[in-house]
CSV table of C-alpha atoms in Angstrom, one decimal:
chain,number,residue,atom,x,y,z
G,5,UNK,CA,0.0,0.0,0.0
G,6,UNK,CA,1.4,3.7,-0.9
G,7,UNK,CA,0.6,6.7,1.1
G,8,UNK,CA,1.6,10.5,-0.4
G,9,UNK,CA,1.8,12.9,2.9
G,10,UNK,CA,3.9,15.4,1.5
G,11,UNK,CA,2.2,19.4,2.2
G,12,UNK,CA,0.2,18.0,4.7
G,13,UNK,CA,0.1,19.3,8.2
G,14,UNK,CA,0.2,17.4,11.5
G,15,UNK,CA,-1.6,15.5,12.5
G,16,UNK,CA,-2.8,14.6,9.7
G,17,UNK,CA,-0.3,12.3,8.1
G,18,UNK,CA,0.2,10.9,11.7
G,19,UNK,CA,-3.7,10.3,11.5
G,20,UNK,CA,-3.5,8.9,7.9
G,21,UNK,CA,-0.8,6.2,8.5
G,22,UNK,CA,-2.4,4.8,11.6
G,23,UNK,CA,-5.9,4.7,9.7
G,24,UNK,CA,-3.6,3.0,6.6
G,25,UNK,CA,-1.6,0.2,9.1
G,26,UNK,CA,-5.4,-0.8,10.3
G,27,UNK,CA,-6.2,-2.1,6.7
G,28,UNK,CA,-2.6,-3.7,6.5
G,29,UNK,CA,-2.7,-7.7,6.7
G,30,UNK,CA,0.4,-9.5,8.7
G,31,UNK,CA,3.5,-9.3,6.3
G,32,UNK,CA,2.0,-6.9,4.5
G,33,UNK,CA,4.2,-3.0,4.4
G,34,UNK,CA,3.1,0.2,4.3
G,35,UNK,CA,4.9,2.9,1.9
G,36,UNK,CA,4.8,6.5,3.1
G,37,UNK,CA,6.1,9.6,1.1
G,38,UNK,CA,7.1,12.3,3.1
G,39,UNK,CA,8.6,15.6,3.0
G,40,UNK,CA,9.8,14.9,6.7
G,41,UNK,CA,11.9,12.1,7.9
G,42,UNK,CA,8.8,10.5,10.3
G,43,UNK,CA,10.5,11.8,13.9
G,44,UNK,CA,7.7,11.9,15.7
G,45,UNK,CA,5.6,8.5,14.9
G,46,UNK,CA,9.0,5.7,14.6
G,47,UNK,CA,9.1,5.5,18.0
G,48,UNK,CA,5.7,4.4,18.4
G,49,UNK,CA,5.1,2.4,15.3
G,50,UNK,CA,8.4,0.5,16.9
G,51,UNK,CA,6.7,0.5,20.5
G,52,UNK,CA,3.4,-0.8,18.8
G,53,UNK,CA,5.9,-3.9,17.4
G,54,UNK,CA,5.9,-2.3,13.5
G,55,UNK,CA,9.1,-3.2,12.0
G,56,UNK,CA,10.3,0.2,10.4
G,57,UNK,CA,12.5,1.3,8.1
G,58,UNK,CA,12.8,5.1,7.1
G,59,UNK,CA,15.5,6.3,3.5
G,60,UNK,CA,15.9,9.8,1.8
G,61,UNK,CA,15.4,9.5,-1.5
G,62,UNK,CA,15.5,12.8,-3.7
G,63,UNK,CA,14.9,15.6,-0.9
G,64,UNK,CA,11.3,13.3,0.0
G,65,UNK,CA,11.4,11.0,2.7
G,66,UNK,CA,10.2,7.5,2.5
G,67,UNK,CA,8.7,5.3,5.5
G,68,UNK,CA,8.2,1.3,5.2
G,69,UNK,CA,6.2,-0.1,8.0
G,70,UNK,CA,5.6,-3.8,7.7
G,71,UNK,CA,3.2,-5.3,9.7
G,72,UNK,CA,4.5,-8.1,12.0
G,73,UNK,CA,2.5,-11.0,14.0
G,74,UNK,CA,3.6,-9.0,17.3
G,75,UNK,CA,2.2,-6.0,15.6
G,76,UNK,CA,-0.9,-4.1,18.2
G,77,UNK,CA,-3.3,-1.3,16.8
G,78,UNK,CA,-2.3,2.4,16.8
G,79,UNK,CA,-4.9,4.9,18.0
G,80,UNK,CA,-4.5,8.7,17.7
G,81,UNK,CA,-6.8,11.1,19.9
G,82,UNK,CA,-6.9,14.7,18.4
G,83,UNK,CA,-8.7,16.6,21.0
G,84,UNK,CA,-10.5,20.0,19.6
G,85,UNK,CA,-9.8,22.9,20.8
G,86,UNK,CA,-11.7,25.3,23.4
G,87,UNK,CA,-10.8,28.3,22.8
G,88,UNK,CA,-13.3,30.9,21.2
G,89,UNK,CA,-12.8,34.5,20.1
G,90,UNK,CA,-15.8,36.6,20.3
G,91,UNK,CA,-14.1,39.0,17.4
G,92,UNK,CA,-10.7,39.1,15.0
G,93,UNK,CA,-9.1,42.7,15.5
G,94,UNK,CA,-5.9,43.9,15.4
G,95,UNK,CA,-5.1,43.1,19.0
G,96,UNK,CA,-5.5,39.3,18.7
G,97,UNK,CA,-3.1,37.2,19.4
G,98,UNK,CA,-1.9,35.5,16.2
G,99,UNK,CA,-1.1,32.1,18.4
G,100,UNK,CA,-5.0,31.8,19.7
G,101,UNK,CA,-6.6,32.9,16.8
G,102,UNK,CA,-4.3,29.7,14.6
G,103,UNK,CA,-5.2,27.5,18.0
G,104,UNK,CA,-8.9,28.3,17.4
């Protein structure tokens, strides 16, 4: 199975592979196109008993994640967020108004 996450945003790619390893039989890898090398989910997909293998291959980065027998499900919460903003002036703060 291919995946193209390049220009997306997190969490979304993050959400997209472990939606894509659910599908994925025993044996069976999971190719990931990226225009970062994958930091922040090898150490789970490792934890979760994923065998994992990440190259560079022209500027892109490309993530194989087989699934193994010892391999257990990946969940990812996204929590929304809380914070509301009554009005947009020029006195908001930049950081709120991208969290909201």
């Amino acid at each position: 199975m291919m995946l193209d996450v390049r220009g997306l945003k997190a969490p979304q790619p993050a959400l997209m592979i472990i939606e894509s390893l659910g599908k994925l039989k025993t044996g069976e890898t999971l190719e990931v196109l990226g225009d970062k090398p994958f930091v922040d989910i090898l150490p789970k997909l490792e934890e979760a008993g994923y065998k994992v293998e990440v190259k560079e291959v022209s500027g892109f980065f490309v993530l194989r994640v087989t699934k193994t027998e010892d391999s257990k499900e990946l969940s990812m919460e996204v929590k929304e967020c809380d914070d509301k903003l009554e009005e947009i002036g020029e006195d908001t703060n930049v950081a709120k108004l991208l969290k909201a």
